[in-house]
PDB file of C-alpha atoms in Angstrom:
ATOM      1  CA  UNK Z   1      -1.478  10.259 -20.014  1.00 73.00           C
ATOM      2  CA  UNK Z   2      -2.494   7.036 -19.584  1.00 86.00           C
ATOM      3  CA  UNK Z   3      -5.362   5.090 -20.023  1.00 90.00           C
ATOM      4  CA  UNK Z   4      -7.547   4.489 -16.790  1.00 95.00           C
ATOM      5  CA  UNK Z   5      -7.489   1.145 -15.036  1.00 97.00           C
ATOM      6  CA  UNK Z   6     -10.302  -0.088 -13.536  1.00 96.00           C
ATOM      7  CA  UNK Z   7     -10.900  -1.241  -9.885  1.00 97.00           C
ATOM      8  CA  UNK Z   8     -13.716  -3.203  -8.194  1.00 97.00           C
ATOM      9  CA  UNK Z   9     -14.108  -3.018  -4.023  1.00 97.00           C
ATOM     10  CA  UNK Z  10     -14.180  -6.593  -2.790  1.00 98.00           C
ATOM     11  CA  UNK Z  11     -15.700  -6.013   0.164  1.00 98.00           C
ATOM     12  CA  UNK Z  12     -16.316  -2.602   2.829  1.00 97.00           C
ATOM     13  CA  UNK Z  13     -15.481  -1.815   6.515  1.00 97.00           C
ATOM     14  CA  UNK Z  14     -17.464  -1.553   9.113  1.00 97.00           C
ATOM     15  CA  UNK Z  15     -16.183   1.244  11.657  1.00 93.00           C
ATOM     16  CA  UNK Z  16     -17.346   2.782  14.404  1.00 92.00           C
ATOM     17  CA  UNK Z  17     -16.261   6.033  12.688  1.00 89.00           C
ATOM     18  CA  UNK Z  18     -18.448   7.776  10.602  1.00 85.00           C
ATOM     19  CA  UNK Z  19     -17.255  11.449  10.280  1.00 83.00           C
ATOM     20  CA  UNK Z  20     -13.607  13.099   9.070  1.00 81.00           C
ATOM     21  CA  UNK Z  21     -14.057  15.192  12.076  1.00 78.00           C
ATOM     22  CA  UNK Z  22     -12.185  13.596  14.933  1.00 75.00           C
ATOM     23  CA  UNK Z  23     -10.932  10.622  13.269  1.00 79.00           C
ATOM     24  CA  UNK Z  24      -7.831   9.049  14.344  1.00 77.00           C
ATOM     25  CA  UNK Z  25      -6.053  10.324  11.038  1.00 74.00           C
ATOM     26  CA  UNK Z  26      -2.993   7.447  11.269  1.00 72.00           C
ATOM     27  CA  UNK Z  27      -3.850   3.410  12.681  1.00 69.00           C
ATOM     28  CA  UNK Z  28      -1.826   4.322  15.663  1.00 71.00           C
ATOM     29  CA  UNK Z  29      -4.501   7.297  16.887  1.00 71.00           C
ATOM     30  CA  UNK Z  30      -7.045   4.336  16.747  1.00 73.00           C
ATOM     31  CA  UNK Z  31      -5.173   2.266  18.810  1.00 83.00           C
ATOM     32  CA  UNK Z  32      -7.989  -0.047  19.816  1.00 85.00           C
ATOM     33  CA  UNK Z  33     -10.266   0.474  18.148  1.00 90.00           C
ATOM     34  CA  UNK Z  34     -11.603  -2.072  16.433  1.00 94.00           C
ATOM     35  CA  UNK Z  35     -13.807  -2.526  13.198  1.00 96.00           C
ATOM     36  CA  UNK Z  36     -14.690  -5.503  11.030  1.00 97.00           C
ATOM     37  CA  UNK Z  37     -14.176  -6.055   6.957  1.00 98.00           C
ATOM     38  CA  UNK Z  38     -16.674  -7.278   5.391  1.00 98.00           C
ATOM     39  CA  UNK Z  39     -15.480  -9.581   2.496  1.00 98.00           C
ATOM     40  CA  UNK Z  40     -17.937  -9.721  -0.680  1.00 98.00           C
ATOM     41  CA  UNK Z  41     -19.119 -13.388  -1.100  1.00 97.00           C
ATOM     42  CA  UNK Z  42     -17.338 -13.911  -4.095  1.00 97.00           C
ATOM     43  CA  UNK Z  43     -13.411 -13.558  -2.816  1.00 98.00           C
ATOM     44  CA  UNK Z  44     -14.194 -15.710   0.718  1.00 98.00           C
ATOM     45  CA  UNK Z  45     -12.095 -18.093  -0.684  1.00 98.00           C
ATOM     46  CA  UNK Z  46      -8.663 -16.181  -0.589  1.00 98.00           C
ATOM     47  CA  UNK Z  47      -8.578 -15.653   2.596  1.00 98.00           C
ATOM     48  CA  UNK Z  48      -7.128 -19.444   3.429  1.00 97.00           C
ATOM     49  CA  UNK Z  49      -4.058 -19.421   6.001  1.00 96.00           C
ATOM     50  CA  UNK Z  50      -4.558 -15.072   5.979  1.00 97.00           C
ATOM     51  CA  UNK Z  51      -5.765 -16.271  10.099  1.00 97.00           C
ATOM     52  CA  UNK Z  52      -1.842 -17.303  10.985  1.00 96.00           C
ATOM     53  CA  UNK Z  53      -0.718 -13.618  10.484  1.00 97.00           C
ATOM     54  CA  UNK Z  54      -1.654 -10.951  13.065  1.00 97.00           C
ATOM     55  CA  UNK Z  55      -1.605  -7.798  10.815  1.00 97.00           C
ATOM     56  CA  UNK Z  56      -2.224  -7.154   7.247  1.00 97.00           C
ATOM     57  CA  UNK Z  57      -2.103  -4.632   5.286  1.00 97.00           C
ATOM     58  CA  UNK Z  58      -5.257  -2.567   3.649  1.00 97.00           C
ATOM     59  CA  UNK Z  59      -5.178  -1.225   0.619  1.00 98.00           C
ATOM     60  CA  UNK Z  60      -7.962   0.956   0.077  1.00 97.00           C
ATOM     61  CA  UNK Z  61     -10.593   3.484  -1.536  1.00 97.00           C
ATOM     62  CA  UNK Z  62     -10.292   7.272   0.396  1.00 92.00           C
ATOM     63  CA  UNK Z  63     -14.246   7.195  -0.575  1.00 88.00           C
ATOM     64  CA  UNK Z  64     -15.315  10.350   0.412  1.00 88.00           C
ATOM     65  CA  UNK Z  65     -12.046  12.014  -0.855  1.00 87.00           C
ATOM     66  CA  UNK Z  66     -13.553  13.489  -4.444  1.00 88.00           C
ATOM     67  CA  UNK Z  67     -11.517  15.838  -5.707  1.00 92.00           C
ATOM     68  CA  UNK Z  68      -7.333  16.351  -5.415  1.00 95.00           C
ATOM     69  CA  UNK Z  69      -4.304  19.007  -4.379  1.00 94.00           C
ATOM     70  CA  UNK Z  70      -1.197  18.996  -5.356  1.00 97.00           C
ATOM     71  CA  UNK Z  71      -0.597  20.894  -2.109  1.00 96.00           C
ATOM     72  CA  UNK Z  72      -1.858  20.477   1.504  1.00 94.00           C
ATOM     73  CA  UNK Z  73      -0.646  21.511   5.026  1.00 92.00           C
ATOM     74  CA  UNK Z  74      -1.112  18.051   6.890  1.00 86.00           C
ATOM     75  CA  UNK Z  75      -2.460  18.187  10.354  1.00 84.00           C
ATOM     76  CA  UNK Z  76       0.764  17.255  11.749  1.00 83.00           C
ATOM     77  CA  UNK Z  77       2.718  20.610   9.815  1.00 86.00           C
ATOM     78  CA  UNK Z  78       1.731  24.313   9.359  1.00 87.00           C
ATOM     79  CA  UNK Z  79       2.581  24.612   6.295  1.00 92.00           C
ATOM     80  CA  UNK Z  80       1.671  23.267   2.237  1.00 94.00           C
ATOM     81  CA  UNK Z  81       3.481  20.264   1.195  1.00 96.00           C
ATOM     82  CA  UNK Z  82       3.868  17.915  -1.884  1.00 97.00           C
ATOM     83  CA  UNK Z  83       0.586  15.660  -1.888  1.00 97.00           C
ATOM     84  CA  UNK Z  84       3.183  12.905  -2.401  1.00 98.00           C
ATOM     85  CA  UNK Z  85       5.029  14.062   0.580  1.00 97.00           C
ATOM     86  CA  UNK Z  86       2.197  13.611   3.625  1.00 95.00           C
ATOM     87  CA  UNK Z  87      -1.077  10.623   3.565  1.00 93.00           C
ATOM     88  CA  UNK Z  88      -3.434  13.317   2.953  1.00 92.00           C
ATOM     89  CA  UNK Z  89      -6.587  11.645   1.303  1.00 92.00           C
ATOM     90  CA  UNK Z  90      -7.094  14.342  -1.282  1.00 94.00           C
ATOM     91  CA  UNK Z  91      -4.709  12.248  -4.062  1.00 96.00           C
ATOM     92  CA  UNK Z  92      -4.759  12.373  -7.725  1.00 97.00           C
ATOM     93  CA  UNK Z  93      -5.421   8.482  -6.956  1.00 98.00           C
ATOM     94  CA  UNK Z  94      -7.220   8.376  -3.446  1.00 97.00           C
ATOM     95  CA  UNK Z  95      -5.630   5.159  -2.429  1.00 98.00           C
ATOM     96  CA  UNK Z  96      -5.284   5.013   1.337  1.00 96.00           C
ATOM     97  CA  UNK Z  97      -2.643   1.756   3.136  1.00 96.00           C
ATOM     98  CA  UNK Z  98      -3.264   1.167   6.576  1.00 94.00           C
ATOM     99  CA  UNK Z  99      -1.518  -1.646   8.578  1.00 94.00           C
ATOM    100  CA  UNK Z 100      -4.712  -3.108  10.692  1.00 94.00           C
ATOM    101  CA  UNK Z 101      -4.460  -6.207  13.473  1.00 96.00           C
ATOM    102  CA  UNK Z 102      -5.875  -8.743  12.448  1.00 97.00           C
ATOM    103  CA  UNK Z 103      -8.004 -10.582  15.294  1.00 97.00           C
ATOM    104  CA  UNK Z 104     -10.048 -13.186  13.023  1.00 97.00           C
ATOM    105  CA  UNK Z 105     -11.446 -13.666  10.786  1.00 98.00           C
ATOM    106  CA  UNK Z 106     -15.251 -15.533  10.892  1.00 98.00           C
ATOM    107  CA  UNK Z 107     -16.379 -17.451   7.590  1.00 97.00           C
ATOM    108  CA  UNK Z 108     -16.222 -13.682   5.303  1.00 98.00           C
ATOM    109  CA  UNK Z 109     -15.477 -11.155   7.835  1.00 98.00           C
ATOM    110  CA  UNK Z 110     -12.504  -9.676   9.494  1.00 98.00           C
ATOM    111  CA  UNK Z 111     -12.383  -8.079  12.737  1.00 98.00           C
ATOM    112  CA  UNK Z 112      -9.672  -6.009  12.666  1.00 97.00           C
ATOM    113  CA  UNK Z 113      -8.710  -3.519  15.419  1.00 94.00           C
ATOM    114  CA  UNK Z 114      -6.741  -0.144  15.586  1.00 89.00           C
ATOM    115  CA  UNK Z 115      -8.079   0.904  12.912  1.00 89.00           C
ATOM    116  CA  UNK Z 116      -8.096   4.676  11.785  1.00 86.00           C
ATOM    117  CA  UNK Z 117     -11.029   3.688   8.233  1.00 91.00           C
ATOM    118  CA  UNK Z 118     -14.035   5.729   8.160  1.00 92.00           C
ATOM    119  CA  UNK Z 119     -17.759   3.468   8.077  1.00 95.00           C
ATOM    120  CA  UNK Z 120     -18.153   2.797   4.599  1.00 95.00           C
ATOM    121  CA  UNK Z 121     -14.413   2.918   3.306  1.00 95.00           C
ATOM    122  CA  UNK Z 122     -13.994   1.076   0.052  1.00 97.00           C
ATOM    123  CA  UNK Z 123     -11.640  -2.833   0.685  1.00 98.00           C
ATOM    124  CA  UNK Z 124      -8.992  -3.047  -2.792  1.00 98.00           C
ATOM    125  CA  UNK Z 125      -7.163  -5.473  -1.168  1.00 98.00           C
ATOM    126  CA  UNK Z 126      -5.537  -7.263   1.555  1.00 98.00           C
ATOM    127  CA  UNK Z 127      -2.146  -8.244   1.874  1.00 98.00           C
ATOM    128  CA  UNK Z 128      -0.031  -9.926   4.912  1.00 97.00           C
ATOM    129  CA  UNK Z 129       1.807  -7.847   6.582  1.00 96.00           C
ATOM    130  CA  UNK Z 130       5.273  -8.800   6.462  1.00 92.00           C
ATOM    131  CA  UNK Z 131       8.001  -6.919   8.498  1.00 88.00           C
ATOM    132  CA  UNK Z 132      11.395  -8.577   6.440  1.00 85.00           C
ATOM    133  CA  UNK Z 133       9.426  -5.965   3.711  1.00 86.00           C
ATOM    134  CA  UNK Z 134      10.515  -2.675   5.170  1.00 86.00           C
ATOM    135  CA  UNK Z 135      13.750  -1.434   5.062  1.00 88.00           C
ATOM    136  CA  UNK Z 136      16.154  -2.645   7.690  1.00 85.00           C
ATOM    137  CA  UNK Z 137      18.547   0.772   6.693  1.00 88.00           C
ATOM    138  CA  UNK Z 138      18.003   4.036   8.140  1.00 91.00           C
ATOM    139  CA  UNK Z 139      15.064   6.045   7.567  1.00 92.00           C
ATOM    140  CA  UNK Z 140      14.614   9.786   7.325  1.00 93.00           C
ATOM    141  CA  UNK Z 141      11.233  11.545   7.626  1.00 90.00           C
ATOM    142  CA  UNK Z 142      12.012  14.674   5.945  1.00 91.00           C
ATOM    143  CA  UNK Z 143       9.353  16.937   6.462  1.00 91.00           C
ATOM    144  CA  UNK Z 144       8.285  15.178   9.656  1.00 89.00           C
ATOM    145  CA  UNK Z 145      11.217  14.812  11.138  1.00 88.00           C
ATOM    146  CA  UNK Z 146      10.676  15.177  15.104  1.00 84.00           C
ATOM    147  CA  UNK Z 147       6.399  15.835  14.732  1.00 83.00           C
ATOM    148  CA  UNK Z 148       5.563  12.067  13.371  1.00 76.00           C
ATOM    149  CA  UNK Z 149       4.792  11.067  17.554  1.00 77.00           C
ATOM    150  CA  UNK Z 150       1.692  13.992  17.341  1.00 76.00           C
ATOM    151  CA  UNK Z 151       0.605  10.570  15.541  1.00 76.00           C
ATOM    152  CA  UNK Z 152      -0.784   8.915  17.814  1.00 75.00           C
ATOM    153  CA  UNK Z 153      -3.039  11.610  19.653  1.00 74.00           C
ATOM    154  CA  UNK Z 154      -3.521  14.320  16.300  1.00 75.00           C
ATOM    155  CA  UNK Z 155      -7.252  14.036  15.469  1.00 79.00           C
ATOM    156  CA  UNK Z 156      -8.494  14.923  12.180  1.00 82.00           C
ATOM    157  CA  UNK Z 157     -10.507  18.172  11.436  1.00 80.00           C
ATOM    158  CA  UNK Z 158     -12.513  18.684   8.434  1.00 78.00           C
ATOM    159  CA  UNK Z 159      -9.956  20.099   5.618  1.00 76.00           C
ATOM    160  CA  UNK Z 160      -9.974  17.117   3.494  1.00 74.00           C
ATOM    161  CA  UNK Z 161     -13.885  17.740   3.003  1.00 67.00           C
TER     162      UNK Z 161
ATOM    163  CA  UNK T   1     -21.713  -5.552  -5.731  1.00 73.00           C
ATOM    164  CA  UNK T   2     -19.187  -2.407  -5.130  1.00 86.00           C
ATOM    165  CA  UNK T   3     -19.646  -0.241  -7.999  1.00 90.00           C
ATOM    166  CA  UNK T   4     -16.596   0.344 -10.300  1.00 95.00           C
ATOM    167  CA  UNK T   5     -13.618   2.830  -9.249  1.00 97.00           C
ATOM    168  CA  UNK T   6     -10.901   4.482 -12.204  1.00 96.00           C
ATOM    169  CA  UNK T   7      -8.567   5.581 -11.497  1.00 97.00           C
ATOM    170  CA  UNK T   8      -5.435   6.764 -13.517  1.00 97.00           C
ATOM    171  CA  UNK T   9      -1.502   6.271 -13.559  1.00 97.00           C
ATOM    172  CA  UNK T  10       0.297   9.124 -12.807  1.00 98.00           C
ATOM    173  CA  UNK T  11       3.455   7.892 -13.939  1.00 98.00           C
ATOM    174  CA  UNK T  12       5.787   4.538 -15.071  1.00 97.00           C
ATOM    175  CA  UNK T  13       8.363   2.522 -14.112  1.00 97.00           C
ATOM    176  CA  UNK T  14      11.561   2.721 -16.192  1.00 97.00           C
ATOM    177  CA  UNK T  15      12.967  -0.202 -14.970  1.00 93.00           C
ATOM    178  CA  UNK T  16      16.020  -2.597 -15.958  1.00 92.00           C
ATOM    179  CA  UNK T  17      14.105  -5.779 -14.702  1.00 89.00           C
ATOM    180  CA  UNK T  18      11.736  -6.866 -18.024  1.00 85.00           C
ATOM    181  CA  UNK T  19      10.550 -10.552 -17.303  1.00 83.00           C
ATOM    182  CA  UNK T  20       8.719 -12.249 -14.852  1.00 81.00           C
ATOM    183  CA  UNK T  21      10.843 -14.281 -14.983  1.00 78.00           C
ATOM    184  CA  UNK T  22      13.915 -14.283 -12.917  1.00 76.00           C
ATOM    185  CA  UNK T  23      12.361 -10.813 -11.722  1.00 79.00           C
ATOM    186  CA  UNK T  24      13.036 -10.637  -7.824  1.00 78.00           C
ATOM    187  CA  UNK T  25       9.887 -11.184  -5.628  1.00 75.00           C
ATOM    188  CA  UNK T  26      10.426  -8.495  -3.400  1.00 72.00           C
ATOM    189  CA  UNK T  27      12.534  -5.673  -2.773  1.00 69.00           C
ATOM    190  CA  UNK T  28      14.953  -6.936  -0.741  1.00 71.00           C
ATOM    191  CA  UNK T  29      15.924  -9.465  -3.494  1.00 72.00           C
ATOM    192  CA  UNK T  30      16.235  -6.013  -5.680  1.00 73.00           C
ATOM    193  CA  UNK T  31      18.583  -5.089  -3.767  1.00 83.00           C
ATOM    194  CA  UNK T  32      21.413  -2.222  -5.423  1.00 85.00           C
ATOM    195  CA  UNK T  33      18.796  -2.408  -8.363  1.00 90.00           C
ATOM    196  CA  UNK T  34      18.533   0.837  -9.471  1.00 94.00           C
ATOM    197  CA  UNK T  35      15.881   2.621 -11.633  1.00 96.00           C
ATOM    198  CA  UNK T  36      13.895   5.594 -12.145  1.00 97.00           C
ATOM    199  CA  UNK T  37      10.076   6.805 -11.586  1.00 98.00           C
ATOM    200  CA  UNK T  38       8.706   9.349 -14.461  1.00 98.00           C
ATOM    201  CA  UNK T  39       6.099  10.996 -13.245  1.00 98.00           C
ATOM    202  CA  UNK T  40       3.436  12.805 -15.294  1.00 98.00           C
ATOM    203  CA  UNK T  41       4.217  16.706 -16.023  1.00 97.00           C
ATOM    204  CA  UNK T  42       1.052  17.731 -14.550  1.00 97.00           C
ATOM    205  CA  UNK T  43       1.263  15.893 -11.118  1.00 98.00           C
ATOM    206  CA  UNK T  44       5.255  17.336 -10.356  1.00 98.00           C
ATOM    207  CA  UNK T  45       4.250  19.855  -8.356  1.00 98.00           C
ATOM    208  CA  UNK T  46       2.916  17.033  -5.852  1.00 98.00           C
ATOM    209  CA  UNK T  47       6.414  16.277  -5.728  1.00 98.00           C
ATOM    210  CA  UNK T  48       7.673  18.780  -3.264  1.00 97.00           C
ATOM    211  CA  UNK T  49       8.958  18.140   0.123  1.00 96.00           C
ATOM    212  CA  UNK T  50       9.527  14.451  -0.385  1.00 97.00           C
ATOM    213  CA  UNK T  51      13.218  15.210  -1.474  1.00 97.00           C
ATOM    214  CA  UNK T  52      13.496  15.183   2.570  1.00 96.00           C
ATOM    215  CA  UNK T  53      12.255  11.518   2.898  1.00 97.00           C
ATOM    216  CA  UNK T  54      15.201   8.468   2.241  1.00 97.00           C
ATOM    217  CA  UNK T  55      12.304   5.694   1.254  1.00 97.00           C
ATOM    218  CA  UNK T  56       9.010   5.436  -0.133  1.00 97.00           C
ATOM    219  CA  UNK T  57       6.094   3.942  -0.407  1.00 97.00           C
ATOM    220  CA  UNK T  58       5.332   2.944  -4.334  1.00 97.00           C
ATOM    221  CA  UNK T  59       1.695   1.687  -5.407  1.00 98.00           C
ATOM    222  CA  UNK T  60       1.239   0.610  -8.640  1.00 97.00           C
ATOM    223  CA  UNK T  61      -1.040  -1.529 -10.891  1.00 97.00           C
ATOM    224  CA  UNK T  62       0.448  -4.870 -11.681  1.00 92.00           C
ATOM    225  CA  UNK T  63       0.069  -4.480 -15.444  1.00 88.00           C
ATOM    226  CA  UNK T  64       0.511  -8.105 -16.970  1.00 88.00           C
ATOM    227  CA  UNK T  65      -2.180  -9.724 -14.194  1.00 87.00           C
ATOM    228  CA  UNK T  66      -4.951  -9.942 -16.199  1.00 88.00           C
ATOM    229  CA  UNK T  67      -6.114 -12.191 -14.626  1.00 92.00           C
ATOM    230  CA  UNK T  68      -6.956 -13.700 -10.828  1.00 95.00           C
ATOM    231  CA  UNK T  69      -7.059 -16.514  -8.520  1.00 94.00           C
ATOM    232  CA  UNK T  70      -8.568 -17.002  -5.507  1.00 97.00           C
ATOM    233  CA  UNK T  71      -5.930 -19.579  -4.450  1.00 96.00           C
ATOM    234  CA  UNK T  72      -2.485 -19.237  -5.808  1.00 94.00           C
ATOM    235  CA  UNK T  73       0.565 -21.644  -4.317  1.00 92.00           C
ATOM    236  CA  UNK T  74       3.502 -19.147  -3.910  1.00 86.00           C
ATOM    237  CA  UNK T  75       7.265 -18.593  -4.243  1.00 84.00           C
ATOM    238  CA  UNK T  76       8.311 -19.077  -1.032  1.00 83.00           C
ATOM    239  CA  UNK T  77       6.485 -22.012  -0.374  1.00 86.00           C
ATOM    240  CA  UNK T  78       4.664 -25.463  -2.306  1.00 87.00           C
ATOM    241  CA  UNK T  79       0.706 -25.267  -1.342  1.00 92.00           C
ATOM    242  CA  UNK T  80      -2.104 -23.186  -2.599  1.00 94.00           C
ATOM    243  CA  UNK T  81      -2.598 -20.356  -0.174  1.00 96.00           C
ATOM    244  CA  UNK T  82      -5.497 -17.373  -0.290  1.00 97.00           C
ATOM    245  CA  UNK T  83      -4.039 -14.918  -2.331  1.00 97.00           C
ATOM    246  CA  UNK T  84      -5.023 -13.036   0.282  1.00 98.00           C
ATOM    247  CA  UNK T  85      -2.814 -14.575   2.831  1.00 97.00           C
ATOM    248  CA  UNK T  86       0.338 -14.299  -0.354  1.00 95.00           C
ATOM    249  CA  UNK T  87       1.703 -10.902  -2.322  1.00 93.00           C
ATOM    250  CA  UNK T  88       0.946 -12.961  -5.225  1.00 92.00           C
ATOM    251  CA  UNK T  89       0.499 -10.246  -8.963  1.00 92.00           C
ATOM    252  CA  UNK T  90      -3.091 -12.401  -9.410  1.00 94.00           C
ATOM    253  CA  UNK T  91      -4.726 -10.189  -6.805  1.00 96.00           C
ATOM    254  CA  UNK T  92      -8.641  -9.853  -7.904  1.00 97.00           C
ATOM    255  CA  UNK T  93      -7.283  -6.328  -7.550  1.00 98.00           C
ATOM    256  CA  UNK T  94      -3.685  -6.218  -9.059  1.00 97.00           C
ATOM    257  CA  UNK T  95      -2.206  -3.426  -6.601  1.00 98.00           C
ATOM    258  CA  UNK T  96       1.050  -3.764  -5.676  1.00 96.00           C
ATOM    259  CA  UNK T  97       3.326  -2.178  -3.123  1.00 96.00           C
ATOM    260  CA  UNK T  98       7.008  -1.874  -2.909  1.00 94.00           C
ATOM    261  CA  UNK T  99       8.500   0.400  -0.199  1.00 94.00           C
ATOM    262  CA  UNK T 100      12.001   2.079  -1.360  1.00 94.00           C
ATOM    263  CA  UNK T 101      14.577   3.444  -1.296  1.00 96.00           C
ATOM    264  CA  UNK T 102      14.347   6.945  -2.877  1.00 97.00           C
ATOM    265  CA  UNK T 103      17.845   8.106  -3.974  1.00 97.00           C
ATOM    266  CA  UNK T 104      16.868  11.850  -5.550  1.00 97.00           C
ATOM    267  CA  UNK T 105      14.732  13.421  -8.197  1.00 98.00           C
ATOM    268  CA  UNK T 106      15.738  15.424 -10.767  1.00 98.00           C
ATOM    269  CA  UNK T 107      12.362  17.506 -12.270  1.00 97.00           C
ATOM    270  CA  UNK T 108       9.754  14.972 -12.323  1.00 98.00           C
ATOM    271  CA  UNK T 109      12.108  11.943 -12.421  1.00 98.00           C
ATOM    272  CA  UNK T 110      12.649   9.455  -9.185  1.00 98.00           C
ATOM    273  CA  UNK T 111      15.387   7.861  -8.470  1.00 98.00           C
ATOM    274  CA  UNK T 112      15.031   4.799  -6.559  1.00 97.00           C
ATOM    275  CA  UNK T 113      16.132   1.791  -5.476  1.00 94.00           C
ATOM    276  CA  UNK T 114      15.845  -1.893  -4.235  1.00 88.00           C
ATOM    277  CA  UNK T 115      13.485  -2.159  -6.853  1.00 89.00           C
ATOM    278  CA  UNK T 116      11.100  -5.105  -7.673  1.00 86.00           C
ATOM    279  CA  UNK T 117       9.104  -3.404 -10.440  1.00 91.00           C
ATOM    280  CA  UNK T 118       9.095  -4.614 -14.071  1.00 92.00           C
ATOM    281  CA  UNK T 119       9.829  -1.697 -16.887  1.00 95.00           C
ATOM    282  CA  UNK T 120       7.226  -0.537 -17.934  1.00 95.00           C
ATOM    283  CA  UNK T 121       4.872  -0.793 -14.288  1.00 95.00           C
ATOM    284  CA  UNK T 122       2.141   2.116 -13.764  1.00 97.00           C
ATOM    285  CA  UNK T 123       2.424   3.833 -11.259  1.00 98.00           C
ATOM    286  CA  UNK T 124      -0.604   4.798  -9.108  1.00 98.00           C
ATOM    287  CA  UNK T 125       0.227   6.587  -5.886  1.00 98.00           C
ATOM    288  CA  UNK T 126       3.859   7.842  -4.247  1.00 98.00           C
ATOM    289  CA  UNK T 127       3.458   7.947  -0.079  1.00 98.00           C
ATOM    290  CA  UNK T 128       6.439   9.000   2.344  1.00 97.00           C
ATOM    291  CA  UNK T 129       6.908   6.157   3.823  1.00 96.00           C
ATOM    292  CA  UNK T 130       6.934   6.539   7.815  1.00 92.00           C
ATOM    293  CA  UNK T 131       8.501   3.636  10.291  1.00 88.00           C
ATOM    294  CA  UNK T 132       6.929   4.759  13.154  1.00 84.00           C
ATOM    295  CA  UNK T 133       3.041   3.358  11.215  1.00 86.00           C
ATOM    296  CA  UNK T 134       4.369  -0.083  11.069  1.00 86.00           C
ATOM    297  CA  UNK T 135       3.228  -1.933  13.987  1.00 88.00           C
ATOM    298  CA  UNK T 136       6.081  -1.730  17.031  1.00 84.00           C
ATOM    299  CA  UNK T 137       4.149  -4.999  18.906  1.00 89.00           C
ATOM    300  CA  UNK T 138       4.743  -8.843  17.972  1.00 91.00           C
ATOM    301  CA  UNK T 139       4.379  -9.974  14.376  1.00 92.00           C
ATOM    302  CA  UNK T 140       2.576 -13.481  13.508  1.00 93.00           C
ATOM    303  CA  UNK T 141       4.185 -14.443   9.670  1.00 90.00           C
ATOM    304  CA  UNK T 142       1.128 -17.591   9.233  1.00 91.00           C
ATOM    305  CA  UNK T 143       3.012 -19.765   6.765  1.00 91.00           C
ATOM    306  CA  UNK T 144       5.626 -18.019   6.058  1.00 89.00           C
ATOM    307  CA  UNK T 145       7.137 -18.007   9.250  1.00 88.00           C
ATOM    308  CA  UNK T 146      11.234 -19.688   8.708  1.00 84.00           C
ATOM    309  CA  UNK T 147      10.563 -19.025   5.224  1.00 83.00           C
ATOM    310  CA  UNK T 148      10.752 -15.429   4.500  1.00 77.00           C
ATOM    311  CA  UNK T 149      15.007 -15.391   4.068  1.00 77.00           C
ATOM    312  CA  UNK T 150      14.087 -16.917   1.052  1.00 76.00           C
ATOM    313  CA  UNK T 151      13.143 -13.037  -0.073  1.00 77.00           C
ATOM    314  CA  UNK T 152      16.875 -12.143  -0.252  1.00 75.00           C
ATOM    315  CA  UNK T 153      17.393 -14.297  -3.196  1.00 74.00           C
ATOM    316  CA  UNK T 154      14.061 -16.213  -4.746  1.00 76.00           C
ATOM    317  CA  UNK T 155      13.951 -15.135  -8.267  1.00 80.00           C
ATOM    318  CA  UNK T 156      10.109 -15.102  -9.766  1.00 82.00           C
ATOM    319  CA  UNK T 157       9.004 -18.293 -12.723  1.00 80.00           C
ATOM    320  CA  UNK T 158       6.676 -17.736 -15.252  1.00 78.00           C
ATOM    321  CA  UNK T 159       3.713 -19.071 -12.569  1.00 76.00           C
ATOM    322  CA  UNK T 160       1.444 -15.850 -12.395  1.00 74.00           C
ATOM    323  CA  UNK T 161       2.144 -14.925 -16.218  1.00 68.00           C
TER     324      UNK T 161
END
């Protein structure tokens, strides 16, 4: 058993997505949806130079995920899968990861687009998106093979409430 | 000021990289380096179906990062940059993100390759890597433009100790 780790959110997402039901399940389905990140004032200096990047990686806390399951049935499948083989929010540590488009930065407010985060989502970290860090070799997709196109349009229901 | 969030690591990385100095600065520089993740027994069931994926996304705690700076001079640059415009470990919430190759799973032990994590790194989450979640449009790299090739060979020094 490991010791606990304590993080403090650095800001909050203001998004037009207010409910889990009907939310895009990934940024691909949130194409064109705009939102903002309101960074806490004390971290504003850390945004310097970020505006040169077209995309950012957001790490955030799934604030509505109050428990976890080791097996979940993903939106794009009809069989239970190990939670670590899915992106479902009911994870032991409910940390979400999305790559979004950075439209602009005004002071401590980031304007972002192609968003799948709920309003009120707590932001843990912001990193520049660097395509060179992705694998260049062939990628296998396991149970998701042939189903990933569904990310473009499938919407969430309430199964992970 | 937001409330704190408490996470508990789900496992630990066993890696041949034992010191910050000389460590690869990204998985690209760790090409061919093998390591294991020892997942805690209670989470083993969550690995079901993960073995179909060739790559995984690891979120982990930079366990040696004891403080943060809002500006840092990255390994690939000679000017200070806002910490959120870098991947440096001295972040307000020191969460690391690496995409690595999944070689195989034996029980609760994951064999991984192309690794830049230090031995003893605490794992927070494991997600399947899904290339379709990356942006398909053009990507701008800000201060890193023209310098990203350095990720293949540049090694860390002790500046983030």
